[in-house]
Tab-separated table of N, CA and C in Angstrom:
chain	number	residue	atom	x	y	z
A	1	MET	N	7.906	12.527	-10.817
A	1	MET	CA	6.885	11.712	-10.169
A	1	MET	C	6.794	10.386	-10.927
A	2	ASN	N	6.944	9.292	-10.188
A	2	ASN	CA	6.829	7.958	-10.781
A	2	ASN	C	5.375	7.513	-10.678
A	3	THR	N	4.724	7.422	-11.816
A	3	THR	CA	3.295	7.106	-11.814
A	3	THR	C	3.004	5.706	-12.327
A	4	ARG	N	4.015	4.855	-12.342
A	4	ARG	CA	3.806	3.485	-12.798
A	4	ARG	C	4.240	2.516	-11.713
A	5	LEU	N	3.503	1.444	-11.590
A	5	LEU	CA	3.921	0.354	-10.707
A	5	LEU	C	4.736	-0.594	-11.572
A	6	THR	N	6.052	-0.468	-11.511
A	6	THR	CA	6.898	-1.239	-12.418
A	6	THR	C	7.393	-2.539	-11.806
A	7	ALA	N	7.440	-2.618	-10.512
A	7	ALA	CA	7.910	-3.847	-9.861
A	7	ALA	C	7.189	-4.021	-8.532
A	8	TRP	N	6.717	-5.208	-8.298
A	8	TRP	CA	6.058	-5.520	-7.029
A	8	TRP	C	7.120	-5.734	-5.960
A	9	LEU	N	6.807	-5.396	-4.729
A	9	LEU	CA	7.747	-5.633	-3.632
A	9	LEU	C	8.050	-7.125	-3.532
A	10	GLU	N	9.315	-7.435	-3.354
A	10	GLU	CA	9.766	-8.826	-3.223
A	10	GLU	C	9.416	-9.371	-1.838
A	11	ASN	N	9.384	-10.696	-1.736
A	11	ASN	CA	9.099	-11.353	-0.452
A	11	ASN	C	10.041	-10.868	0.643
A	12	SER	N	11.337	-10.772	0.317
A	12	SER	CA	12.322	-10.374	1.326
A	12	SER	C	12.072	-8.950	1.823
A	13	MET	N	11.690	-8.063	0.927
A	13	MET	CA	11.404	-6.681	1.331
A	13	MET	C	10.143	-6.623	2.195
A	14	LEU	N	9.124	-7.358	1.820
A	14	LEU	CA	7.900	-7.385	2.626
A	14	LEU	C	8.178	-7.951	4.014
A	15	SER	N	9.013	-8.967	4.075
A	15	SER	CA	9.392	-9.557	5.368
A	15	SER	C	10.138	-8.540	6.227
A	16	ARG	N	11.059	-7.828	5.597
A	16	ARG	CA	11.834	-6.826	6.327
A	16	ARG	C	10.926	-5.724	6.857
A	17	ILE	N	10.022	-5.224	6.032
A	17	ILE	CA	9.084	-4.179	6.463
A	17	ILE	C	8.231	-4.686	7.624
A	18	ALA	N	7.749	-5.911	7.499
A	18	ALA	CA	6.886	-6.498	8.539
A	18	ALA	C	7.612	-6.620	9.868
A	19	ASN	N	8.908	-6.933	9.814
A	19	ASN	CA	9.672	-7.168	11.040
A	19	ASN	C	10.290	-5.912	11.638
A	20	GLU	N	10.430	-4.857	10.849
A	20	GLU	CA	11.091	-3.650	11.347
A	20	GLU	C	10.137	-2.648	11.971
A	21	GLY	N	8.900	-2.677	11.572
A	21	GLY	CA	7.961	-1.668	12.046
A	21	GLY	C	7.163	-2.121	13.242
A	22	VAL	N	6.454	-1.180	13.807
A	22	VAL	CA	5.563	-1.454	14.932
A	22	VAL	C	4.155	-1.592	14.369
A	23	SER	N	3.504	-2.679	14.718
A	23	SER	CA	2.165	-2.939	14.202
A	23	SER	C	1.105	-2.414	15.159
A	24	ASP	N	0.114	-1.768	14.600
A	24	ASP	CA	-1.014	-1.245	15.363
A	24	ASP	C	-2.086	-2.336	15.425
A	25	PRO	N	-2.378	-2.873	16.623
A	25	PRO	CA	-3.356	-3.963	16.727
A	25	PRO	C	-4.738	-3.609	16.179
A	26	SER	N	-5.164	-2.363	16.343
A	26	SER	CA	-6.489	-2.009	15.821
A	26	SER	C	-6.475	-1.978	14.293
A	27	MET	N	-5.367	-1.536	13.706
A	27	MET	CA	-5.262	-1.540	12.251
A	27	MET	C	-5.241	-2.980	11.739
A	28	TRP	N	-4.501	-3.846	12.435
A	28	TRP	CA	-4.465	-5.267	12.062
A	28	TRP	C	-5.882	-5.841	12.057
A	29	GLY	N	-6.643	-5.528	13.092
A	29	GLY	CA	-8.011	-6.024	13.195
A	29	GLY	C	-8.895	-5.557	12.046
A	30	GLN	N	-8.608	-4.370	11.529
A	30	GLN	CA	-9.395	-3.825	10.420
A	30	GLN	C	-8.910	-4.315	9.059
A	31	ARG	N	-7.614	-4.598	8.923
A	31	ARG	CA	-7.041	-4.901	7.608
A	31	ARG	C	-6.851	-6.393	7.335
A	32	TYR	N	-6.649	-7.192	8.389
A	32	TYR	CA	-6.298	-8.594	8.154
A	32	TYR	C	-7.526	-9.438	7.852
A	33	ASP	N	-7.421	-10.223	6.783
A	33	ASP	CA	-8.449	-11.186	6.397
A	33	ASP	C	-7.750	-12.533	6.246
A	34	PRO	N	-8.086	-13.521	7.075
A	34	PRO	CA	-7.395	-14.809	7.027
A	34	PRO	C	-7.616	-15.580	5.728
A	35	LEU	N	-8.548	-15.148	4.901
A	35	LEU	CA	-8.814	-15.833	3.635
A	35	LEU	C	-8.296	-15.065	2.417
A	36	CYS	N	-7.704	-13.922	2.644
A	36	CYS	CA	-7.247	-13.067	1.545
A	36	CYS	C	-5.939	-13.598	0.952
A	37	PRO	N	-5.853	-13.680	-0.371
A	37	PRO	CA	-4.613	-14.136	-1.003
A	37	PRO	C	-3.443	-13.199	-0.675
A	38	SER	N	-2.291	-13.777	-0.434
A	38	SER	CA	-1.122	-12.966	-0.097
A	38	SER	C	-0.765	-11.997	-1.226
A	39	GLU	N	-1.028	-12.367	-2.476
A	39	GLU	CA	-0.699	-11.473	-3.591
A	39	GLU	C	-1.537	-10.192	-3.570
A	40	PHE	N	-2.731	-10.256	-3.029
A	40	PHE	CA	-3.529	-9.042	-2.828
A	40	PHE	C	-2.752	-8.097	-1.915
A	41	TYR	N	-2.225	-8.646	-0.822
A	41	TYR	CA	-1.460	-7.824	0.115
A	41	TYR	C	-0.161	-7.316	-0.510
A	42	ARG	N	0.444	-8.093	-1.430
A	42	ARG	CA	1.655	-7.620	-2.115
A	42	ARG	C	1.325	-6.360	-2.934
A	43	GLY	N	0.232	-6.409	-3.677
A	43	GLY	CA	-0.169	-5.246	-4.466
A	43	GLY	C	-0.486	-4.047	-3.593
A	44	TYR	N	-1.168	-4.304	-2.510
A	44	TYR	CA	-1.553	-3.265	-1.539
A	44	TYR	C	-0.290	-2.602	-0.986
A	45	ALA	N	0.659	-3.404	-0.515
A	45	ALA	CA	1.883	-2.870	0.087
A	45	ALA	C	2.730	-2.123	-0.935
A	46	THR	N	2.808	-2.643	-2.145
A	46	THR	CA	3.607	-1.993	-3.184
A	46	THR	C	3.082	-0.593	-3.473
A	47	LEU	N	1.788	-0.464	-3.589
A	47	LEU	CA	1.196	0.849	-3.850
A	47	LEU	C	1.469	1.802	-2.688
A	48	LEU	N	1.285	1.338	-1.456
A	48	LEU	CA	1.548	2.192	-0.290
A	48	LEU	C	3.000	2.655	-0.261
A	49	ALA	N	3.933	1.739	-0.542
A	49	ALA	CA	5.356	2.085	-0.524
A	49	ALA	C	5.674	3.128	-1.592
A	50	GLN	N	5.094	2.972	-2.769
A	50	GLN	CA	5.355	3.936	-3.836
A	50	GLN	C	4.799	5.312	-3.483
A	51	VAL	N	3.599	5.365	-2.969
A	51	VAL	CA	3.015	6.658	-2.588
A	51	VAL	C	3.858	7.308	-1.493
A	52	ASP	N	4.307	6.522	-0.527
A	52	ASP	CA	5.142	7.067	0.543
A	52	ASP	C	6.446	7.637	-0.015
A	53	ARG	N	7.089	6.911	-0.931
A	53	ARG	CA	8.327	7.415	-1.555
A	53	ARG	C	8.070	8.738	-2.271
A	54	GLU	N	6.997	8.795	-3.024
A	54	GLU	CA	6.681	10.019	-3.766
A	54	GLU	C	6.391	11.186	-2.822
A	55	LEU	N	5.705	10.906	-1.720
A	55	LEU	CA	5.410	11.976	-0.754
A	55	LEU	C	6.674	12.500	-0.085
A	56	ARG	N	7.657	11.621	0.108
A	56	ARG	CA	8.922	12.084	0.695
A	56	ARG	C	9.624	13.062	-0.238
A	57	SER	N	9.553	12.811	-1.545
A	57	SER	CA	10.249	13.687	-2.488
A	57	SER	C	9.430	14.928	-2.870
A	58	ASN	N	8.108	14.858	-2.735
A	58	ASN	CA	7.253	15.992	-3.093
A	58	ASN	C	6.071	16.050	-2.123
A	59	PRO	N	6.309	16.576	-0.915
A	59	PRO	CA	5.290	16.520	0.141
A	59	PRO	C	4.223	17.615	0.063
A	60	ASN	N	3.321	17.496	-0.908
A	60	ASN	CA	2.201	18.435	-0.929
A	60	ASN	C	0.953	17.748	-1.467
A	61	LEU	N	-0.195	18.245	-1.027
A	61	LEU	CA	-1.471	17.600	-1.351
A	61	LEU	C	-1.812	17.663	-2.833
A	62	ALA	N	-1.458	18.746	-3.500
A	62	ALA	CA	-1.755	18.851	-4.935
A	62	ALA	C	-1.006	17.768	-5.707
A	63	ALA	N	0.257	17.571	-5.370
A	63	ALA	CA	1.044	16.526	-6.034
A	63	ALA	C	0.488	15.143	-5.708
A	64	LEU	N	0.036	14.955	-4.476
A	64	LEU	CA	-0.548	13.667	-4.097
A	64	LEU	C	-1.806	13.396	-4.917
A	65	ARG	N	-2.632	14.390	-5.096
A	65	ARG	CA	-3.863	14.192	-5.885
A	65	ARG	C	-3.534	13.858	-7.341
A	66	GLN	N	-2.507	14.502	-7.889
A	66	GLN	CA	-2.071	14.183	-9.252
A	66	GLN	C	-1.549	12.750	-9.322
A	67	LEU	N	-0.792	12.360	-8.306
A	67	LEU	CA	-0.263	11.001	-8.253
A	67	LEU	C	-1.400	9.984	-8.185
A	68	ILE	N	-2.396	10.250	-7.379
A	68	ILE	CA	-3.550	9.349	-7.254
A	68	ILE	C	-4.228	9.172	-8.611
A	69	ASP	N	-4.444	10.274	-9.322
A	69	ASP	CA	-5.081	10.191	-10.641
A	69	ASP	C	-4.235	9.379	-11.619
A	70	ALA	N	-2.929	9.624	-11.622
A	70	ALA	CA	-2.042	8.910	-12.540
A	70	ALA	C	-1.959	7.423	-12.196
A	71	LEU	N	-1.864	7.108	-10.904
A	71	LEU	CA	-1.803	5.701	-10.504
A	71	LEU	C	-3.117	4.983	-10.793
A	72	ASP	N	-4.220	5.688	-10.683
A	72	ASP	CA	-5.511	5.096	-11.013
A	72	ASP	C	-5.516	4.622	-12.467
A	73	LEU	N	-5.030	5.449	-13.366
A	73	LEU	CA	-4.961	5.065	-14.782
A	73	LEU	C	-3.993	3.907	-14.994
A	74	ALA	N	-2.858	3.948	-14.303
A	74	ALA	CA	-1.871	2.871	-14.443
A	74	ALA	C	-2.433	1.543	-13.951
A	75	ILE	N	-3.139	1.564	-12.844
A	75	ILE	CA	-3.717	0.334	-12.289
A	75	ILE	C	-4.781	-0.220	-13.227
A	76	LYS	N	-5.594	0.644	-13.785
A	76	LYS	CA	-6.643	0.192	-14.709
A	76	LYS	C	-6.063	-0.481	-15.948
A	77	ALA	N	-4.847	-0.111	-16.329
A	77	ALA	CA	-4.211	-0.680	-17.522
A	77	ALA	C	-3.517	-2.017	-17.247
A	78	MET	N	-3.430	-2.417	-15.997
A	78	MET	CA	-2.735	-3.661	-15.632
A	78	MET	C	-3.632	-4.871	-15.860
A	79	PRO	N	-3.010	-6.040	-16.027
A	79	PRO	CA	-3.814	-7.269	-16.110
A	79	PRO	C	-4.558	-7.497	-14.788
A	80	ALA	N	-5.760	-8.004	-14.901
A	80	ALA	CA	-6.572	-8.264	-13.704
A	80	ALA	C	-5.996	-9.448	-12.941
A	81	ASP	N	-5.553	-9.195	-11.722
A	81	ASP	CA	-5.097	-10.251	-10.822
A	81	ASP	C	-5.160	-9.728	-9.392
A	82	GLU	N	-4.761	-10.551	-8.443
A	82	GLU	CA	-4.865	-10.152	-7.031
A	82	GLU	C	-3.969	-8.968	-6.686
A	83	ARG	N	-2.788	-8.882	-7.313
A	83	ARG	CA	-1.914	-7.736	-7.037
A	83	ARG	C	-2.580	-6.436	-7.483
A	84	ARG	N	-3.171	-6.478	-8.663
A	84	ARG	CA	-3.884	-5.290	-9.149
A	84	ARG	C	-5.030	-4.938	-8.202
A	85	ASN	N	-5.782	-5.939	-7.761
A	85	ASN	CA	-6.884	-5.689	-6.828
A	85	ASN	C	-6.383	-5.036	-5.548
A	86	GLY	N	-5.260	-5.534	-5.021
A	86	GLY	CA	-4.693	-4.962	-3.801
A	86	GLY	C	-4.218	-3.534	-3.994
A	87	ALA	N	-3.558	-3.279	-5.131
A	87	ALA	CA	-3.093	-1.919	-5.422
A	87	ALA	C	-4.275	-0.964	-5.551
A	88	ASN	N	-5.326	-1.419	-6.198
A	88	ASN	CA	-6.515	-0.583	-6.363
A	88	ASN	C	-7.173	-0.287	-5.010
A	89	PHE	N	-7.252	-1.293	-4.159
A	89	PHE	CA	-7.827	-1.106	-2.826
A	89	PHE	C	-7.003	-0.090	-2.033
A	90	ALA	N	-5.676	-0.235	-2.100
A	90	ALA	CA	-4.794	0.704	-1.400
A	90	ALA	C	-4.978	2.121	-1.931
A	91	LEU	N	-5.114	2.250	-3.250
A	91	LEU	CA	-5.278	3.576	-3.837
A	91	LEU	C	-6.571	4.239	-3.361
A	92	CYS	N	-7.617	3.458	-3.212
A	92	CYS	CA	-8.876	4.005	-2.669
A	92	CYS	C	-8.658	4.547	-1.259
A	93	ASN	N	-7.893	3.811	-0.450
A	93	ASN	CA	-7.591	4.295	0.899
A	93	ASN	C	-6.783	5.584	0.853
A	94	VAL	N	-5.752	5.609	0.006
A	94	VAL	CA	-4.909	6.804	-0.105
A	94	VAL	C	-5.746	8.004	-0.547
A	95	ALA	N	-6.643	7.799	-1.489
A	95	ALA	CA	-7.505	8.896	-1.947
A	95	ALA	C	-8.368	9.423	-0.798
A	96	ALA	N	-8.860	8.528	0.039
A	96	ALA	CA	-9.654	8.952	1.200
A	96	ALA	C	-8.789	9.740	2.179
A	97	TYR	N	-7.545	9.306	2.388
A	97	TYR	CA	-6.648	10.037	3.290
A	97	TYR	C	-6.380	11.441	2.747
A	98	ALA	N	-6.221	11.558	1.427
A	98	ALA	CA	-5.914	12.851	0.807
A	98	ALA	C	-7.074	13.835	0.939
A	99	GLU	N	-8.273	13.322	1.095
A	99	GLU	CA	-9.444	14.191	1.254
A	99	GLU	C	-9.506	14.842	2.627
A	100	LYS	N	-8.933	14.192	3.640
A	100	LYS	CA	-9.141	14.663	5.011
A	100	LYS	C	-7.877	15.025	5.775
A	101	GLY	N	-6.723	14.526	5.342
A	101	GLY	CA	-5.545	14.667	6.180
A	101	GLY	C	-4.516	15.651	5.672
A	102	THR	N	-3.589	15.973	6.556
A	102	THR	CA	-2.410	16.745	6.180
A	102	THR	C	-1.363	15.763	5.669
A	103	ILE	N	-0.330	16.278	5.045
A	103	ILE	CA	0.741	15.403	4.555
A	103	ILE	C	1.350	14.624	5.713
A	104	ALA	N	1.582	15.267	6.844
A	104	ALA	CA	2.166	14.566	8.001
A	104	ALA	C	1.251	13.436	8.477
A	105	GLN	N	-0.042	13.693	8.541
A	105	GLN	CA	-0.988	12.645	8.957
A	105	GLN	C	-1.030	11.504	7.937
A	106	ILE	N	-1.033	11.856	6.674
A	106	ILE	CA	-1.082	10.840	5.616
A	106	ILE	C	0.166	9.974	5.659
A	107	ARG	N	1.335	10.587	5.795
A	107	ARG	CA	2.583	9.808	5.841
A	107	ARG	C	2.610	8.894	7.056
A	108	ALA	N	2.147	9.377	8.205
A	108	ALA	CA	2.112	8.532	9.406
A	108	ALA	C	1.174	7.346	9.198
A	109	THR	N	0.033	7.592	8.584
A	109	THR	CA	-0.916	6.510	8.315
A	109	THR	C	-0.331	5.522	7.318
A	110	LEU	N	0.288	6.021	6.249
A	110	LEU	CA	0.893	5.133	5.250
A	110	LEU	C	1.971	4.251	5.868
A	111	THR	N	2.787	4.831	6.733
A	111	THR	CA	3.852	4.067	7.381
A	111	THR	C	3.274	2.946	8.232
A	112	ALA	N	2.292	3.268	9.047
A	112	ALA	CA	1.664	2.249	9.904
A	112	ALA	C	0.937	1.205	9.071
A	113	GLU	N	0.245	1.653	8.041
A	113	GLU	CA	-0.515	0.724	7.202
A	113	GLU	C	0.421	-0.195	6.422
A	114	LEU	N	1.547	0.331	5.957
A	114	LEU	CA	2.502	-0.494	5.218
A	114	LEU	C	3.035	-1.628	6.085
A	115	VAL	N	3.375	-1.335	7.324
A	115	VAL	CA	3.840	-2.384	8.243
A	115	VAL	C	2.745	-3.426	8.434
A	116	CYS	N	1.541	-2.974	8.660
A	116	CYS	CA	0.414	-3.878	8.876
A	116	CYS	C	0.178	-4.767	7.658
A	117	ILE	N	0.163	-4.175	6.481
A	117	ILE	CA	-0.118	-4.937	5.261
A	117	ILE	C	1.028	-5.895	4.954
A	118	ALA	N	2.257	-5.492	5.211
A	118	ALA	CA	3.388	-6.408	5.023
A	118	ALA	C	3.243	-7.616	5.949
A	119	ARG	N	2.805	-7.381	7.174
A	119	ARG	CA	2.573	-8.503	8.097
A	119	ARG	C	1.435	-9.392	7.621
A	120	CYS	N	0.397	-8.794	7.077
A	120	CYS	CA	-0.707	-9.584	6.510
A	120	CYS	C	-0.179	-10.484	5.392
A	121	PHE	N	0.673	-9.916	4.531
A	121	PHE	CA	1.260	-10.687	3.439
A	121	PHE	C	2.052	-11.869	3.978
A	122	VAL	N	2.976	-11.589	4.891
A	122	VAL	CA	3.846	-12.637	5.436
A	122	VAL	C	3.011	-13.725	6.103
A	123	HIS	N	2.031	-13.315	6.871
A	123	HIS	CA	1.185	-14.270	7.592
A	123	HIS	C	0.424	-15.174	6.621
A	124	ASN	N	-0.219	-14.585	5.634
A	124	ASN	CA	-1.016	-15.398	4.716
A	124	ASN	C	-0.155	-16.195	3.741
A	125	GLN	N	0.998	-15.668	3.380
A	125	GLN	CA	1.886	-16.447	2.516
A	125	GLN	C	2.359	-17.700	3.250
A	126	ALA	N	2.666	-17.560	4.527
A	126	ALA	CA	3.085	-18.722	5.329
A	126	ALA	C	1.963	-19.755	5.434
A	127	ARG	N	0.737	-19.305	5.312
A	127	ARG	CA	-0.416	-20.207	5.362
A	127	ARG	C	-0.752	-20.779	3.981
A	128	GLY	N	0.037	-20.411	2.979
A	128	GLY	CA	-0.180	-20.942	1.637
A	128	GLY	C	-1.222	-20.209	0.821
A	129	LEU	N	-1.592	-19.028	1.265
A	129	LEU	CA	-2.599	-18.251	0.516
A	129	LEU	C	-1.949	-17.252	-0.417
């Protein structure tokens, strides 16, 4: 289990994710903030991608809860910046999903949310935020 955020998703990867997936308009309406710094969305997307990768290799709720606890500690140890804020926000969402959903539901939500957040990043980065 990889419990450290060692590298943020690159611009090219975020662009690819944004362009390859199907965006849910209602999720966009809930997640997009036209004033939010793009680096917040980079941190958010990076955390979602890492959790999704870990769930693919170890698809069970107990492991997910352990991952959430470990990532919480890792995020707290990072320098305070917008990427850290985004990763922390994403982790709060993932923790909420783990309380109510099955692994299949959580993975489907993470996939849709990752596409949405990548689009938020691309959109706000193009606007200079």
